[in-house]
Amino acid sequence: MAFFRKTGFFLTVAVTICATLSGCGWQSIPQSKNAVDAAAAEVFNQYKRRADLIPNLVSTVQGYAKHESKTLIDVTEARAKATSVTVDPSKVSPAQLLEFQRAQGSLSQALGRLMVVSENYPQLKADANFRDLQAQLEGTENRITVARQRHIESIKSFNDLVTVPPYSWTNGLLYHFEKMAQWDVSAAEKPTVEAAPKVEFK
């Protein structure tokens, strides 16, 4: 009888734990993690796409604005810095993410200055290749904004699951995920030296 009572007790405990985990969405946390990873991949893919457009843009501008060497060098150097700062989205610390944002921000500023300079060269503005690159760059900037917002939202959802009961209990028992670093919206791509000029692509 004692054996059956003990067996019944452990069975009850096991059923209770399973019911609790089921009720707390034991699948939700890994699914949310997958959503974060997918959103992160899209963000960094769009940043890479922007970086890939820049050499052709610089080359085109150089053909019409050779005297703007400092601006062109600034863009090239900012691109090199931005592409050298790499992060693992699943393990990134707040400091690493901020460093990445700052590097991308410096590149955004340099690109802004380049677009302002281009206004002084009518032949450059009339160049079909330049107009096409402008359009691609504008579209990429928009996609970066959308992708980053989706990433921010997916990180928030994941962090809520791993830190707020009852789902955090499931995380503590099964997964042991840590809270993920979030984009610093207030400091995101904040200018490090001077304010970036406002640029409207036409």
PDB file of C-alpha atoms in Angstrom, residues 58-158:
ATOM      1  CA  VAL A  58      30.908  56.593 -53.582  1.00  0.00           C
ATOM      2  CA  SER A  59      32.311  55.631 -56.974  1.00  0.00           C
ATOM      3  CA  THR A  60      29.448  57.381 -58.789  1.00  0.00           C
ATOM      4  CA  VAL A  61      29.743  60.554 -56.736  1.00  0.00           C
ATOM      5  CA  GLN A  62      33.506  60.568 -57.179  1.00  0.00           C
ATOM      6  CA  GLY A  63      33.049  60.660 -60.932  1.00  0.00           C
ATOM      7  CA  TYR A  64      31.275  64.025 -60.707  1.00  0.00           C
ATOM      8  CA  ALA A  65      32.563  65.477 -57.428  1.00  0.00           C
ATOM      9  CA  LYS A  66      36.254  64.686 -57.218  1.00  0.00           C
ATOM     10  CA  HIS A  67      36.885  67.720 -55.046  1.00  0.00           C
ATOM     11  CA  GLU A  68      34.667  66.317 -52.265  1.00  0.00           C
ATOM     12  CA  SER A  69      37.393  63.912 -51.207  1.00  0.00           C
ATOM     13  CA  LYS A  70      36.931  64.470 -47.450  1.00  0.00           C
ATOM     14  CA  THR A  71      33.231  63.641 -47.607  1.00  0.00           C
ATOM     15  CA  LEU A  72      33.935  60.533 -49.684  1.00  0.00           C
ATOM     16  CA  ILE A  73      36.693  59.424 -47.314  1.00  0.00           C
ATOM     17  CA  ASP A  74      34.388  59.968 -44.325  1.00  0.00           C
ATOM     18  CA  VAL A  75      31.749  57.712 -45.876  1.00  0.00           C
ATOM     19  CA  THR A  76      34.290  55.034 -46.744  1.00  0.00           C
ATOM     20  CA  GLU A  77      35.810  55.081 -43.254  1.00  0.00           C
ATOM     21  CA  ALA A  78      32.397  55.069 -41.571  1.00  0.00           C
ATOM     22  CA  ARG A  79      31.378  52.083 -43.686  1.00  0.00           C
ATOM     23  CA  ALA A  80      34.562  50.248 -42.728  1.00  0.00           C
ATOM     24  CA  LYS A  81      33.890  50.907 -39.031  1.00  0.00           C
ATOM     25  CA  ALA A  82      30.230  49.889 -39.286  1.00  0.00           C
ATOM     26  CA  THR A  83      31.016  46.612 -41.029  1.00  0.00           C
ATOM     27  CA  SER A  84      33.790  45.809 -38.547  1.00  0.00           C
ATOM     28  CA  VAL A  85      31.420  45.928 -35.564  1.00  0.00           C
ATOM     29  CA  THR A  86      29.736  42.550 -35.529  1.00  0.00           C
ATOM     30  CA  VAL A  87      27.459  41.115 -32.881  1.00  0.00           C
ATOM     31  CA  ASP A  88      25.870  37.789 -32.118  1.00  0.00           C
ATOM     32  CA  PRO A  89      22.205  38.776 -31.621  1.00  0.00           C
ATOM     33  CA  SER A  90      21.554  35.836 -29.287  1.00  0.00           C
ATOM     34  CA  LYS A  91      24.437  36.736 -26.952  1.00  0.00           C
ATOM     35  CA  VAL A  92      24.917  40.467 -27.414  1.00  0.00           C
ATOM     36  CA  SER A  93      25.351  42.679 -24.358  1.00  0.00           C
ATOM     37  CA  PRO A  94      23.777  46.144 -24.055  1.00  0.00           C
ATOM     38  CA  ALA A  95      27.247  47.708 -24.495  1.00  0.00           C
ATOM     39  CA  GLN A  96      27.926  45.720 -27.683  1.00  0.00           C
ATOM     40  CA  LEU A  97      24.535  46.582 -29.119  1.00  0.00           C
ATOM     41  CA  LEU A  98      25.082  50.258 -28.353  1.00  0.00           C
ATOM     42  CA  GLU A  99      28.501  50.128 -30.032  1.00  0.00           C
ATOM     43  CA  PHE A 100      26.859  48.644 -33.120  1.00  0.00           C
ATOM     44  CA  GLN A 101      24.190  51.352 -33.099  1.00  0.00           C
ATOM     45  CA  ARG A 102      26.756  54.106 -32.762  1.00  0.00           C
ATOM     46  CA  ALA A 103      28.811  52.740 -35.676  1.00  0.00           C
ATOM     47  CA  GLN A 104      25.716  52.559 -37.859  1.00  0.00           C
ATOM     48  CA  GLY A 105      24.764  56.058 -36.727  1.00  0.00           C
ATOM     49  CA  SER A 106      28.108  57.461 -37.806  1.00  0.00           C
ATOM     50  CA  LEU A 107      27.592  55.866 -41.202  1.00  0.00           C
ATOM     51  CA  SER A 108      24.105  57.383 -41.438  1.00  0.00           C
ATOM     52  CA  GLN A 109      25.554  60.821 -40.696  1.00  0.00           C
ATOM     53  CA  ALA A 110      28.310  60.418 -43.293  1.00  0.00           C
ATOM     54  CA  LEU A 111      25.757  59.336 -45.892  1.00  0.00           C
ATOM     55  CA  GLY A 112      23.617  62.338 -45.004  1.00  0.00           C
ATOM     56  CA  ARG A 113      26.514  64.696 -45.624  1.00  0.00           C
ATOM     57  CA  LEU A 114      27.236  62.958 -48.925  1.00  0.00           C
ATOM     58  CA  MET A 115      23.653  63.491 -50.067  1.00  0.00           C
ATOM     59  CA  VAL A 116      23.850  67.186 -49.140  1.00  0.00           C
ATOM     60  CA  VAL A 117      27.038  67.532 -51.192  1.00  0.00           C
ATOM     61  CA  SER A 118      25.374  65.868 -54.166  1.00  0.00           C
ATOM     62  CA  GLU A 119      22.879  68.737 -54.324  1.00  0.00           C
ATOM     63  CA  ASN A 120      25.710  70.965 -55.568  1.00  0.00           C
ATOM     64  CA  TYR A 121      26.283  68.846 -58.674  1.00  0.00           C
ATOM     65  CA  PRO A 122      23.359  68.942 -61.159  1.00  0.00           C
ATOM     66  CA  GLN A 123      25.023  66.477 -63.512  1.00  0.00           C
ATOM     67  CA  LEU A 124      25.434  63.993 -60.662  1.00  0.00           C
ATOM     68  CA  LYS A 125      21.779  64.374 -59.691  1.00  0.00           C
ATOM     69  CA  ALA A 126      20.818  63.725 -63.301  1.00  0.00           C
ATOM     70  CA  ASP A 127      22.897  60.540 -63.503  1.00  0.00           C
ATOM     71  CA  ALA A 128      20.600  57.531 -63.834  1.00  0.00           C
ATOM     72  CA  ASN A 129      22.889  55.277 -61.790  1.00  0.00           C
ATOM     73  CA  PHE A 130      23.020  57.824 -58.970  1.00  0.00           C
ATOM     74  CA  ARG A 131      19.233  58.177 -58.922  1.00  0.00           C
ATOM     75  CA  ASP A 132      18.860  54.414 -58.817  1.00  0.00           C
ATOM     76  CA  LEU A 133      21.319  54.139 -55.923  1.00  0.00           C
ATOM     77  CA  GLN A 134      19.467  56.929 -54.096  1.00  0.00           C
ATOM     78  CA  ALA A 135      16.189  55.057 -54.486  1.00  0.00           C
ATOM     79  CA  GLN A 136      17.720  51.794 -53.287  1.00  0.00           C
ATOM     80  CA  LEU A 137      19.322  53.537 -50.329  1.00  0.00           C
ATOM     81  CA  GLU A 138      16.075  55.227 -49.347  1.00  0.00           C
ATOM     82  CA  GLY A 139      14.210  51.922 -49.566  1.00  0.00           C
ATOM     83  CA  THR A 140      16.869  50.211 -47.480  1.00  0.00           C
ATOM     84  CA  GLU A 141      16.729  52.910 -44.802  1.00  0.00           C
ATOM     85  CA  ASN A 142      12.971  52.404 -44.576  1.00  0.00           C
ATOM     86  CA  ARG A 143      13.379  48.637 -44.341  1.00  0.00           C
ATOM     87  CA  ILE A 144      15.998  49.065 -41.595  1.00  0.00           C
ATOM     88  CA  THR A 145      13.525  51.141 -39.575  1.00  0.00           C
ATOM     89  CA  VAL A 146      10.732  48.591 -39.975  1.00  0.00           C
ATOM     90  CA  ALA A 147      12.974  45.586 -39.319  1.00  0.00           C
ATOM     91  CA  ARG A 148      14.493  47.155 -36.235  1.00  0.00           C
ATOM     92  CA  GLN A 149      11.064  47.971 -34.820  1.00  0.00           C
ATOM     93  CA  ARG A 150       9.982  44.361 -35.329  1.00  0.00           C
ATOM     94  CA  HIS A 151      13.156  43.203 -33.610  1.00  0.00           C
ATOM     95  CA  ILE A 152      12.492  45.533 -30.668  1.00  0.00           C
ATOM     96  CA  GLU A 153       8.961  44.154 -30.316  1.00  0.00           C
ATOM     97  CA  SER A 154      10.103  40.526 -30.549  1.00  0.00           C
ATOM     98  CA  ILE A 155      12.793  41.080 -27.897  1.00  0.00           C
ATOM     99  CA  LYS A 156      10.216  42.685 -25.599  1.00  0.00           C
ATOM    100  CA  SER A 157       7.882  39.722 -26.011  1.00  0.00           C
ATOM    101  CA  PHE A 158      10.706  37.267 -25.319  1.00  0.00           C
TER     102      PHE A 158
END
